[in-house]
Short mmCIF file of C-alpha atoms in Angstrom, two decimals:
data_model
loop_
_atom_site.label_atom_id
_atom_site.label_comp_id
_atom_site.label_asym_id
_atom_site.label_seq_id
_atom_site.Cartn_x
_atom_site.Cartn_y
_atom_site.Cartn_z
CA MET A 24 155.98 -22.65 120.40
CA SER A 25 154.19 -23.64 117.19
CA GLU A 26 152.66 -27.06 116.68
CA ALA A 27 155.21 -27.71 113.92
CA LYS A 28 158.07 -26.86 116.28
CA GLN A 29 156.58 -29.05 119.00
CA ALA A 30 156.37 -31.97 116.57
CA SER A 31 160.02 -31.57 115.60
CA VAL A 32 161.27 -31.97 119.17
CA ALA A 33 158.71 -34.53 120.42
CA PRO A 34 160.34 -37.81 121.53
CA SER A 35 159.89 -40.81 119.30
CA ALA A 36 157.35 -43.39 120.32
CA PRO A 37 158.79 -46.18 122.45
CA VAL A 38 159.48 -49.46 120.72
CA PRO A 39 156.98 -52.10 121.85
CA ILE A 40 158.58 -54.79 123.98
CA VAL A 41 158.67 -58.02 122.00
CA ASP A 42 157.45 -61.08 123.84
CA LEU A 43 159.77 -63.70 122.36
CA GLN A 44 157.33 -66.48 123.14
CA THR A 45 154.89 -65.00 120.62
CA LEU A 46 157.35 -65.20 117.73
CA PRO A 47 156.76 -68.08 115.27
CA ILE A 48 160.40 -69.19 115.51
CA VAL A 49 160.11 -69.63 119.29
CA GLN A 50 156.68 -71.23 119.12
CA ARG A 51 158.04 -73.84 116.71
CA LEU A 52 161.06 -74.48 118.89
CA TRP A 53 159.13 -74.79 122.13
CA GLY A 54 155.90 -76.13 120.74
CA THR A 55 157.09 -79.27 118.95
CA GLU A 56 155.90 -82.33 120.84
CA PRO A 57 158.74 -84.78 121.53
CA PRO A 58 158.36 -88.54 121.02
CA PRO A 59 157.07 -90.50 124.03
CA ILE A 60 160.51 -91.81 125.06
CA LEU A 61 163.98 -90.34 124.57
CA TYR A 62 167.13 -92.14 125.69
CA HIS A 63 170.16 -91.03 127.63
CA TYR A 64 173.19 -93.34 127.33
CA THR A 65 175.30 -93.54 130.45
CA SER A 66 177.45 -95.74 132.69
CA ARG A 67 176.49 -97.71 135.78
CA ALA A 68 177.62 -94.80 137.96
CA GLY A 69 175.51 -92.46 135.84
CA LEU A 70 172.40 -94.61 136.20
CA GLN A 71 172.87 -94.93 139.95
CA GLY A 72 173.53 -91.21 140.34
CA ILE A 73 170.43 -90.15 138.38
CA ILE A 74 168.19 -92.39 140.46
CA ARG A 75 169.86 -91.60 143.79
CA GLU A 76 169.96 -87.82 143.27
CA ARG A 77 166.67 -87.70 141.33
CA ALA A 78 168.43 -85.32 138.99
CA VAL A 79 170.43 -85.14 135.77
CA TRP A 80 173.55 -83.17 134.87
CA ALA A 81 173.42 -80.52 132.18
CA SER A 82 176.98 -80.04 130.92
CA GLU A 83 178.48 -76.93 129.35
CA ALA A 84 178.06 -77.55 125.61
CA ARG A 85 181.58 -76.61 124.53
CA TYR A 86 183.01 -79.33 126.77
CA LEU A 87 181.10 -82.13 125.02
CA ASN A 88 182.31 -84.36 122.18
CA ASP A 89 181.33 -82.05 119.30
CA ALA A 90 184.33 -79.74 118.95
CA ARG A 91 182.17 -77.32 116.95
CA GLU A 92 179.41 -76.82 119.53
CA LEU A 93 177.92 -73.33 119.01
CA THR A 94 180.65 -72.61 116.42
CA THR A 95 178.54 -74.22 113.68
CA ALA A 96 175.74 -71.69 114.30
CA ILE A 97 178.17 -68.77 114.64
CA ASP A 98 179.82 -69.60 111.32
CA GLU A 99 176.42 -69.95 109.65
CA VAL A 100 175.37 -66.46 110.77
CA ARG A 101 178.67 -64.93 109.66
CA GLU A 102 178.32 -66.45 106.21
CA LEU A 103 174.74 -65.22 105.90
CA LEU A 104 175.73 -61.68 106.86
CA THR A 105 178.39 -61.62 104.16
CA ASP A 106 175.76 -61.69 101.44
CA ARG A 107 173.04 -59.57 103.12
CA PRO A 108 172.62 -56.04 101.75
CA GLY A 109 172.23 -52.87 103.84
CA LEU A 110 172.02 -52.41 107.61
CA ARG A 111 175.80 -52.48 107.83
CA GLU A 112 175.89 -51.06 111.37
CA LEU A 113 173.54 -53.75 112.65
CA HIS A 114 175.48 -56.51 110.93
CA THR A 115 178.77 -55.17 112.33
CA ARG A 116 177.27 -55.21 115.82
CA ILE A 117 176.07 -58.78 115.30
CA HIS A 118 179.61 -59.82 114.35
CA GLY A 119 180.78 -58.28 117.62
CA ILE A 120 178.16 -60.16 119.62
CA LEU A 121 179.21 -63.41 117.97
CA ASP A 122 182.84 -62.74 118.91
CA GLN A 123 181.81 -62.37 122.54
CA MET A 124 179.59 -65.47 122.49
CA LYS A 125 182.22 -67.68 120.92
CA GLU A 126 184.40 -67.49 124.01
CA GLY A 127 182.26 -66.04 126.77
CA GLN A 128 178.74 -67.48 126.49
CA ASP A 129 177.93 -70.56 128.55
CA THR A 130 175.15 -72.92 127.49
CA PHE A 131 174.36 -76.06 129.47
CA VAL A 132 172.65 -79.05 127.87
CA PHE A 133 171.33 -82.47 128.82
CA SER A 134 171.32 -84.76 125.80
CA LEU A 135 168.87 -87.50 124.82
CA SER A 136 168.48 -89.56 121.67
CA ASN A 137 165.47 -90.50 119.58
CA ASP A 138 167.07 -93.74 118.41
CA GLY A 139 165.23 -96.49 120.27
CA GLY A 140 167.87 -96.84 122.99
CA ASP A 141 169.95 -99.63 121.47
CA GLU A 142 172.44 -98.28 118.92
CA LEU A 143 175.96 -99.70 118.61
CA SER A 144 177.54 -96.31 117.91
CA GLN A 145 175.99 -94.91 121.07
CA TRP A 146 177.17 -97.80 123.24
CA ARG A 147 180.67 -97.28 121.89
CA ALA A 148 180.61 -93.52 122.39
CA TYR A 149 178.97 -93.19 125.79
CA ALA A 150 179.46 -96.48 127.62
CA ARG A 151 181.94 -99.30 128.08
CA PRO A 152 181.23 -102.98 127.41
CA GLY A 153 179.56 -104.45 130.47
CA ASN A 154 178.96 -100.97 131.88
CA GLY A 155 176.34 -99.21 129.77
CA TYR A 156 172.67 -98.30 130.06
CA ALA A 157 170.19 -96.26 128.03
CA ILE A 158 167.67 -94.59 130.33
CA GLY A 159 164.34 -94.13 128.59
CA PHE A 160 162.89 -90.85 129.86
CA ASP A 161 159.27 -89.77 129.55
CA ALA A 162 160.13 -86.92 127.19
CA ARG A 163 156.71 -85.27 127.29
CA ALA A 164 156.70 -85.21 131.08
CA MET A 165 160.16 -83.65 131.03
CA ARG A 166 159.02 -81.03 128.54
CA ARG A 167 156.10 -80.12 130.80
CA ARG A 168 158.45 -80.03 133.77
CA TYR A 169 161.05 -77.73 132.28
CA VAL A 170 159.25 -75.65 129.66
CA GLU A 171 155.58 -75.37 130.53
CA LYS A 172 156.25 -74.83 134.25
CA GLY A 173 158.32 -71.72 133.60
CA PHE A 174 161.78 -73.25 134.12
CA THR A 175 164.45 -71.13 132.39
CA SER A 176 165.11 -73.63 129.62
CA HIS A 177 163.77 -75.16 126.43
CA PHE A 178 163.49 -78.68 125.07
CA ALA A 179 163.86 -79.32 121.36
CA ALA A 180 165.38 -81.49 118.64
CA CYS A 181 168.78 -80.70 117.13
CA GLU A 182 168.98 -79.68 113.47
CA TYR A 183 171.68 -81.33 111.35
CA GLU A 184 170.74 -80.43 107.77
CA PRO A 185 172.59 -77.36 106.38
CA VAL A 186 169.58 -76.09 104.40
CA LYS A 187 167.37 -76.06 107.50
CA GLN A 188 170.16 -74.60 109.62
CA ASN A 189 170.50 -71.81 107.07
CA ALA A 190 166.77 -71.08 107.18
CA LEU A 191 166.71 -71.03 110.99
CA MET A 192 169.62 -68.62 111.32
CA THR A 193 168.22 -66.44 108.53
CA GLU A 194 165.01 -66.11 110.52
CA VAL A 195 166.97 -65.05 113.61
CA ILE A 196 168.73 -62.31 111.62
CA GLU A 197 165.49 -61.16 110.01
CA HIS A 198 163.83 -60.59 113.37
CA ALA A 199 166.64 -58.22 114.35
CA GLU A 200 166.50 -56.45 111.00
CA ARG A 201 162.75 -56.03 111.33
CA VAL A 202 163.25 -53.87 114.44
CA ILE A 203 165.33 -51.43 112.40
CA SER A 204 162.96 -51.42 109.42
CA LEU A 205 159.93 -50.74 111.65
CA HIS A 206 161.41 -48.36 114.21
CA GLY A 207 164.54 -46.85 112.66
CA ALA A 208 168.31 -47.07 113.10
CA GLY A 209 168.05 -45.49 116.55
CA GLN A 210 166.75 -48.80 117.88
CA ILE A 211 169.86 -50.79 117.05
CA ASP A 212 170.44 -51.75 120.70
CA HIS A 213 166.94 -53.19 120.83
CA ALA A 214 167.59 -55.09 117.59
CA ILE A 215 170.79 -56.53 119.04
CA ARG A 216 168.94 -57.71 122.15
CA ILE A 217 166.41 -59.49 119.94
CA PHE A 218 169.18 -61.12 117.93
CA GLY A 219 171.10 -62.20 121.05
CA SER A 220 168.05 -63.69 122.74
CA LEU A 221 166.96 -65.65 119.67
CA PHE A 222 170.48 -66.80 118.90
CA LEU A 223 170.88 -68.21 122.43
CA LEU A 224 167.66 -70.16 121.95
CA THR A 225 168.49 -71.58 118.54
CA ALA A 226 172.28 -71.95 118.33
CA PRO A 227 172.51 -74.95 120.71
CA MET A 228 170.17 -76.86 118.39
CA ILE A 229 172.52 -76.45 115.40
CA LYS A 230 174.78 -79.49 115.20
CA ASP A 231 177.37 -80.67 112.69
CA ARG A 232 175.75 -83.26 110.41
CA ALA A 233 178.45 -85.79 111.34
CA PHE A 234 176.44 -86.35 114.54
CA ARG A 235 173.07 -86.80 112.84
CA ALA A 236 172.87 -90.53 113.69
CA GLU A 237 172.42 -89.55 117.35
CA GLN A 238 169.02 -87.97 116.58
CA GLU A 239 169.56 -85.73 119.57
CA TRP A 240 167.02 -83.81 121.58
CA ARG A 241 168.25 -81.38 124.17
CA LEU A 242 167.20 -79.80 127.39
CA VAL A 243 168.97 -76.45 127.06
CA LEU A 244 169.78 -73.97 129.81
CA PRO A 245 170.93 -70.95 127.75
CA SER A 246 171.26 -68.31 130.47
CA PHE A 247 173.32 -70.10 133.10
CA SER A 248 176.98 -69.32 133.87
CA MET A 249 179.84 -71.68 134.66
CA TRP A 250 181.09 -69.02 137.07
CA ASP A 251 178.04 -69.44 139.31
CA ALA A 252 178.73 -70.87 142.74
CA LYS A 253 176.14 -73.61 142.12
CA VAL A 254 178.06 -75.03 139.15
CA GLN A 255 179.87 -78.30 139.78
CA PHE A 256 182.64 -80.05 137.84
CA ARG A 257 183.14 -83.61 136.72
CA ASP A 258 186.01 -85.55 135.19
CA GLY A 259 185.31 -85.78 131.47
CA GLY A 260 188.39 -87.89 130.72
CA LYS A 261 190.24 -85.27 128.69
CA LEU A 262 188.59 -82.21 130.28
CA LEU A 263 187.20 -80.88 133.51
CA VAL A 264 183.52 -80.44 132.58
CA PRO A 265 181.28 -77.84 134.24
CA TYR A 266 177.69 -78.90 134.86
CA TRP A 267 174.44 -77.86 136.52
CA THR A 268 172.38 -80.29 138.54
CA VAL A 269 168.82 -80.30 137.18
CA PRO A 270 166.15 -81.91 139.42
CA LEU A 271 163.86 -84.43 137.75
CA ALA A 272 160.92 -83.89 140.10
CA PHE A 273 159.54 -81.05 142.21
CA ASP A 274 159.37 -83.12 145.40
CA ASP A 275 160.42 -86.50 146.74
CA ALA A 276 156.93 -87.93 146.36
CA ALA A 277 156.76 -87.30 142.61
CA PRO A 278 157.69 -90.29 140.42
CA LEU A 279 160.84 -90.11 138.34
CA PRO A 280 160.09 -89.64 134.61
CA ILE A 281 161.75 -92.93 133.68
CA LYS A 282 159.81 -95.36 131.49
CA GLU A 283 162.47 -97.97 130.86
CA VAL A 284 166.15 -98.84 131.09
CA VAL A 285 167.97 -100.66 128.29
CA ILE A 286 170.94 -102.72 129.47
CA GLY A 287 173.89 -102.39 127.12
CA PRO A 288 176.01 -105.27 125.79
CA THR A 289 177.27 -107.23 128.79
CA PRO A 290 178.47 -110.75 129.59
CA HIS A 291 175.82 -110.97 132.34
CA PRO A 292 172.54 -109.65 130.84
CA ASP A 293 170.19 -111.68 133.04
CA LEU A 294 171.89 -110.70 136.28
CA GLU A 295 172.00 -107.07 135.16
CA ALA A 296 168.30 -107.11 134.29
CA ARG A 297 167.44 -108.51 137.72
CA ALA A 298 169.51 -105.89 139.54
CA VAL A 299 168.21 -102.96 137.44
CA SER A 300 164.63 -104.11 138.00
CA ALA A 301 165.25 -104.08 141.76
CA LEU A 302 166.92 -100.66 141.55
CA LEU A 303 163.91 -99.19 139.75
CA THR A 304 161.43 -100.84 142.10
CA VAL A 305 163.14 -99.41 145.18
CA ALA A 306 163.16 -96.00 143.46
CA GLY A 307 159.38 -96.17 143.04
CA ARG A 308 159.32 -97.13 139.36
CA ARG A 309 158.22 -100.78 139.53
CA ASP A 310 156.30 -100.14 136.29
CA ALA A 311 159.40 -99.14 134.33
CA LYS A 312 160.43 -101.66 131.70
CA VAL A 313 163.86 -103.32 131.75
CA ARG A 314 165.13 -104.38 128.34
CA LYS A 315 168.33 -106.14 127.28
CA SER A 316 170.31 -104.89 124.29
CA GLU A 317 169.99 -106.88 121.09
CA VAL A 318 173.27 -105.56 119.67
CA PRO A 319 175.70 -108.50 119.26
CA TYR A 320 178.70 -106.47 120.38
CA ARG A 321 181.40 -108.05 122.56
CA ASP A 322 184.64 -106.68 124.01
CA TRP A 323 185.36 -109.05 126.86
#
């Protein structure tokens, strides 16, 4: 067989495996340092449960109070694809992946706020008068715990501004398109895998701007399933909410990453402060600060 004939039948070179962690989009998402303290608003039962179990609950995103969870990102990608030229087969496949994700993809999140831990709208949304607390977590310790230690998750701030959401989703699409432009249309399955992986990382951070006052950061578990035997369910009031239990420390001797607890509006702030201080001391966090809300809200 001639060299020319051999060249015509030689297999194409394999596509290099892309390490997602080396991509700029992922490095920005995972590499942004959070503020020192982020707050999780909860009830008395929630505070007690977190300290007793030394764990938090990451709930399935679509069961939370934003009715457009994940849908905001899906709609953004669909709109972007409408105006993008060429690569029709790839874009059609992406539409198909989005259809599957809209109903079948589970993403679990634990939410925190970068709002100082004493916002009236948050007390109203996530606590009841006389029964509310904002737990101030050591956000950097949590990031090290869940991201830098190889836990299957990421920890990042939500994006509320449409222009920045557009740019983020455009970058996700471009990474998939780049596979085709570099390696040919025969690598469409590889391009789809790149798109799917990046979309799962970024979509949970895209939030409707109506929620921007929450200044939310999220611990995201993008590859967990609500059909797993380890998933548990809680009463969400209007819904049965699936959740994963996420440990806060590797072992019982490690301190909980709690820096302070803010006591929400209550008719008994001094008694509450005394009890919460004792609760934290017994849990090994004598150094954690206890602060009373300064919001003059009353419903009793």
